[in-house]
Coordinates of C-alpha atoms in Angstrom, one line a residue:
M1 CA 0.0 25.8 -5.0
M2 CA 0.1 22.2 -6.2
N3 CA -1.7 21.5 -9.5
I4 CA -3.3 18.0 -9.8
R5 CA -4.3 16.9 -13.3
E6 CA -4.7 13.9 -15.6
L7 CA -1.7 13.1 -17.8
K8 CA -2.3 12.1 -21.5
T9 CA 0.5 13.3 -23.8
I10 CA 3.9 11.9 -24.9
A11 CA 5.7 14.8 -23.3
E12 CA 3.9 14.0 -20.0
M13 CA 4.8 10.3 -20.3
E14 CA 8.5 11.4 -20.6
Q15 CA 8.2 13.5 -17.5
I16 CA 6.9 10.4 -15.7
Q17 CA 9.9 8.5 -16.8
E18 CA 12.3 11.1 -15.3
L19 CA 10.5 11.0 -12.0
E20 CA 10.4 7.2 -12.0
Q21 CA 14.2 7.1 -12.3
K22 CA 14.6 9.7 -9.5
V23 CA 12.2 7.8 -7.1
W24 CA 13.2 4.2 -7.7
D25 CA 16.6 4.4 -9.4
M26 CA 15.5 1.8 -12.1
E27 CA 14.6 1.7 -15.8
P28 CA 11.3 3.4 -16.3
I29 CA 8.2 2.1 -18.1
P30 CA 8.4 2.7 -21.8
T31 CA 6.3 5.7 -23.0
H32 CA 4.6 3.6 -25.6
Q33 CA 3.2 1.4 -22.8
T34 CA 1.9 4.2 -20.6
L35 CA 0.5 6.2 -23.5
T36 CA -1.3 3.1 -24.8
A37 CA -2.7 2.5 -21.3
V38 CA -4.2 6.0 -21.0
K39 CA -5.7 5.7 -24.5
N40 CA -7.5 2.4 -23.4
G41 CA -9.1 3.2 -20.1
G42 CA -6.1 3.8 -18.0
I43 CA -5.6 6.8 -15.7
I44 CA -2.4 8.6 -14.9
V45 CA -2.6 11.6 -12.5
G46 CA 0.2 14.0 -11.9
A47 CA 1.1 16.6 -9.3
F48 CA 2.9 19.7 -10.5
D49 CA 4.8 22.4 -8.7
G50 CA 4.8 25.0 -11.4
V51 CA 6.0 23.1 -14.5
D52 CA 7.8 20.4 -12.5
L53 CA 6.2 17.0 -12.1
V54 CA 6.7 16.0 -8.4
G55 CA 4.3 13.1 -8.1
F56 CA 2.2 10.7 -10.1
S57 CA -0.2 7.8 -9.8
Y58 CA -0.5 5.3 -12.7
G59 CA -3.3 2.8 -13.3
F60 CA -4.7 0.6 -16.1
P61 CA -7.8 -1.5 -16.4
G62 CA -7.9 -5.0 -14.9
F63 CA -10.5 -7.8 -15.2
E64 CA -11.4 -10.6 -12.8
N65 CA -14.4 -12.9 -12.3
G66 CA -16.4 -11.0 -14.9
K67 CA -15.8 -7.6 -13.4
S68 CA -13.5 -4.8 -14.3
Y69 CA -11.4 -2.7 -11.9
L70 CA -8.7 -0.1 -12.1
C71 CA -5.2 -1.5 -11.2
S72 CA -3.3 1.4 -9.8
H73 CA 0.2 0.1 -10.4
M74 CA 2.6 2.9 -9.3
L75 CA 2.5 5.9 -7.0
G76 CA 5.7 7.9 -6.9
I77 CA 6.5 11.2 -5.1
D78 CA 9.7 13.2 -5.4
E79 CA 11.8 12.8 -2.2
N80 CA 11.7 16.6 -1.6
Y81 CA 7.9 16.6 -1.6
R82 CA 7.0 13.7 0.6
S83 CA 4.9 14.0 3.8
Q84 CA 2.9 16.8 2.3
G85 CA -0.3 14.9 1.5
I86 CA 0.5 14.7 -2.2
G87 CA -0.1 11.0 -2.4
E88 CA -3.5 11.3 -0.9
K89 CA -4.5 14.1 -3.3
L90 CA -3.3 12.0 -6.2
K91 CA -5.4 9.0 -5.1
L92 CA -8.5 11.0 -4.5
A93 CA -8.2 12.6 -7.9
Q94 CA -7.7 9.2 -9.5
R95 CA -10.7 7.9 -7.6
E96 CA -13.0 10.6 -9.1
M97 CA -11.6 9.9 -12.6
A98 CA -12.1 6.2 -12.1
I99 CA -15.7 6.6 -11.0
A100 CA -16.4 8.8 -14.1
K101 CA -15.0 6.0 -16.3
G102 CA -17.3 3.4 -14.6
F103 CA -14.9 1.7 -12.2
H104 CA -16.2 0.7 -8.8
I105 CA -13.1 -0.9 -7.4
M106 CA -9.4 0.1 -7.5
K107 CA -6.6 -2.3 -6.6
W108 CA -2.9 -1.9 -5.9
T109 CA -0.1 -3.6 -4.0
Y110 CA 2.4 -2.3 -1.4
D111 CA 4.9 -3.8 0.9
P112 CA 3.1 -4.3 4.2
L113 CA 6.2 -3.4 6.2
E114 CA 6.4 0.0 4.6
T115 CA 4.0 1.7 7.0
R116 CA 4.0 5.1 5.4
N117 CA 2.1 3.5 2.6
A118 CA -0.1 1.5 5.0
S119 CA -1.2 4.8 6.7
L120 CA -2.2 6.3 3.4
N121 CA -3.9 3.2 1.9
L122 CA -5.8 2.0 5.0
T123 CA -6.2 4.9 7.5
K124 CA -6.6 7.9 5.2
L125 CA -8.2 6.3 2.1
N126 CA -10.3 3.6 3.8
G127 CA -8.8 0.9 1.6
I128 CA -8.8 -2.7 3.0
C129 CA -6.5 -5.6 2.5
N130 CA -7.3 -9.3 2.8
T131 CA -5.0 -10.7 0.1
Y132 CA -1.3 -11.5 0.5
F133 CA 1.2 -12.3 -2.3
E134 CA 4.5 -14.0 -1.5
D135 CA 7.4 -12.6 -3.5
C136 CA 5.0 -10.9 -5.7
Y137 CA 7.5 -9.4 -8.2
G138 CA 10.4 -11.8 -7.7
K139 CA 13.8 -10.4 -7.0
M140 CA 13.8 -6.6 -7.3
Q141 CA 17.0 -4.6 -7.5
N142 CA 15.8 -1.0 -6.7
K143 CA 16.9 0.7 -3.5
F144 CA 13.7 0.1 -1.7
N145 CA 13.3 -3.7 -2.4
Q146 CA 16.8 -5.1 -2.9
G147 CA 17.7 -8.1 -0.8
L148 CA 14.2 -9.2 0.4
P149 CA 11.4 -11.2 -1.0
S150 CA 8.9 -8.8 -2.6
D151 CA 5.9 -9.8 -0.5
R152 CA 2.9 -7.5 -1.0
F153 CA -0.5 -6.7 0.4
E154 CA -3.2 -6.1 -2.3
V155 CA -5.4 -3.1 -1.4
H156 CA -9.0 -3.1 -2.4
W157 CA -10.5 0.4 -2.6
H158 CA -14.3 0.1 -2.9
L159 CA -14.7 3.5 -4.6
T160 CA -18.5 3.9 -4.4
S161 CA -19.1 2.0 -1.2
P162 CA -20.5 3.5 2.1
Y163 CA -17.3 2.4 3.8
V164 CA -15.2 4.7 1.6
I165 CA -17.7 7.5 0.8
E166 CA -18.7 8.0 4.5
K167 CA -15.2 7.2 5.7
Q168 CA -16.7 4.7 8.1
Q169 CA -14.6 3.6 11.1
P170 CA -14.4 -0.1 11.8
Q171 CA -16.1 -1.1 14.9
I172 CA -13.2 -2.1 17.2
E173 CA -13.8 -2.4 21.0
V174 CA -11.3 -5.0 22.2
V175 CA -8.1 -5.8 20.2
K176 CA -6.0 -8.9 20.8
A177 CA -2.3 -8.5 20.1
L178 CA -0.7 -11.4 18.1
N179 CA 2.9 -10.2 18.7
T180 CA 5.1 -7.8 20.6
I181 CA 8.3 -6.0 19.8
S182 CA 11.5 -6.1 21.9
L183 CA 14.7 -4.1 21.3
N184 CA 18.0 -5.9 20.9
E185 CA 21.4 -4.7 22.1
D186 CA 21.6 -2.4 19.1
R187 CA 18.2 -0.9 19.9
L188 CA 16.7 -2.5 16.8
P189 CA 13.1 -4.0 16.9
V190 CA 12.8 -7.8 17.1
F191 CA 9.6 -9.7 16.3
I192 CA 8.2 -11.6 19.3
A193 CA 5.3 -13.9 18.5
S194 CA 2.5 -14.5 21.0
P195 CA 1.5 -18.1 21.6
E196 CA -0.5 -19.4 18.6
Q197 CA -4.2 -19.3 19.2
E198 CA -7.5 -19.9 17.5
L199 CA -8.5 -16.8 15.5
N200 CA -12.0 -16.0 16.8
K201 CA -11.8 -12.5 18.3
P202 CA -13.5 -9.5 16.7
A203 CA -10.2 -7.7 16.1
Y204 CA -6.5 -8.3 16.2
S205 CA -3.3 -6.3 16.0
I206 CA 0.1 -6.9 14.7
A207 CA 3.0 -4.6 15.7
V208 CA 5.5 -3.7 13.0
P209 CA 8.6 -1.4 12.9
K210 CA 8.1 2.3 12.3
D211 CA 10.9 2.6 9.8
F212 CA 11.5 -0.6 7.9
Q213 CA 14.1 0.9 5.5
S214 CA 16.2 2.1 8.4
L215 CA 16.0 -1.4 10.0
K216 CA 17.0 -3.0 6.8
A217 CA 20.0 -0.7 6.4
Q218 CA 21.2 -1.7 9.8
S219 CA 20.4 -5.4 9.8
Q220 CA 19.5 -7.4 6.8
I221 CA 19.1 -10.5 9.0
L222 CA 16.4 -8.8 11.2
A223 CA 14.7 -7.4 8.1
I224 CA 14.3 -10.9 6.6
D225 CA 13.1 -12.2 9.9
W226 CA 10.4 -9.5 10.0
R227 CA 9.4 -10.4 6.5
L228 CA 9.0 -14.1 7.2
Q229 CA 7.4 -13.8 10.6
T230 CA 4.8 -11.3 9.5
R231 CA 4.2 -13.2 6.3
K232 CA 3.0 -16.2 8.3
I233 CA 0.8 -14.3 10.6
F234 CA -0.8 -12.1 7.9
Q235 CA -1.6 -15.1 5.9
R236 CA -3.3 -16.8 8.9
L237 CA -5.5 -13.8 9.5
F238 CA -6.5 -13.5 5.8
K239 CA -7.3 -17.2 5.6
A240 CA -9.5 -16.8 8.7
G241 CA -11.5 -14.1 7.1
Y242 CA -9.9 -10.9 8.5
A243 CA -8.9 -7.8 6.7
A244 CA -6.3 -5.1 7.5
V245 CA -8.2 -1.8 8.0
R246 CA -6.1 0.6 9.9
L247 CA -2.6 1.5 10.9
Q248 CA -2.1 3.0 14.4
S249 CA 1.1 4.9 15.1
Y250 CA 2.9 4.9 18.4
E251 CA 6.2 6.4 19.5
T252 CA 8.1 3.1 19.3
H253 CA 6.2 1.1 16.7
N254 CA 3.0 0.9 14.5
D255 CA 0.1 -1.5 14.8
Y256 CA -1.9 -3.0 12.0
L257 CA -5.6 -3.5 13.0
F258 CA -7.6 -6.4 11.6
V259 CA -11.4 -7.0 11.7
K260 CA -13.7 -9.6 10.0
T261 CA -14.1 -8.6 6.4
E262 CA -17.9 -9.4 6.6
T263 CA -18.4 -6.5 9.1
L264 CA -17.3 -3.8 6.6
E265 CA -20.0 -2.1 4.5
F266 CA -19.2 -2.4 0.8
G267 CA -22.8 -2.4 -0.6
G268 CA -23.7 -4.4 -3.7
E269 CA -20.5 -4.0 -5.7

């Protein structure tokens, strides 16, 4: 049975380092930094299989426009333990701890073309995204990010809002598709843009590949094209007041769903 608990000791920070290297194949965060973070309002949650740390979520306090929030910077799961719901359990535990510390919002970033993360962040947790960062971290050399601009969605998780507590479903009746996908001679997905239009519908969808890492491994050119094409269309939607709220999975692709941010119930946060 998986044991989920808060991490606070030097020994636990060292376990996090080992898992970081295994997951991302890069130099880990120094223990003096993670230890200082948890001593000053930060939250690190770990998932243990016996004595083995197999997943963690690391966050520290942030501050913007006179309000504090928890910046959840890293979520890592051992490759042998993925697709078992551990990430969701870690985030839910982190949410309870964040509320107990007085936080009402948690924020974090993820690559919008990594749809496994999108499914967790938007569909399962009821996070939303209406913020896009171009090349957020500059050139990254780990195995997941190498060779592409590190563009990111910023997720806003309104921890104490009706939208999250009640797991409200966005009101979506008619969805207008802003692109389609075709397959090239190698059976790889190609981005096909719909004619540009005024953004005034209640909801829109954007189709994205099911497995971006596999696409990137087979064609760096196509991967870069997906990055740049979706960057443009995501930014248009956010500028027009829409937020990404769900990821729908199909046999051949996934669809992001966007609705007007003002239609979501966040309360008086």
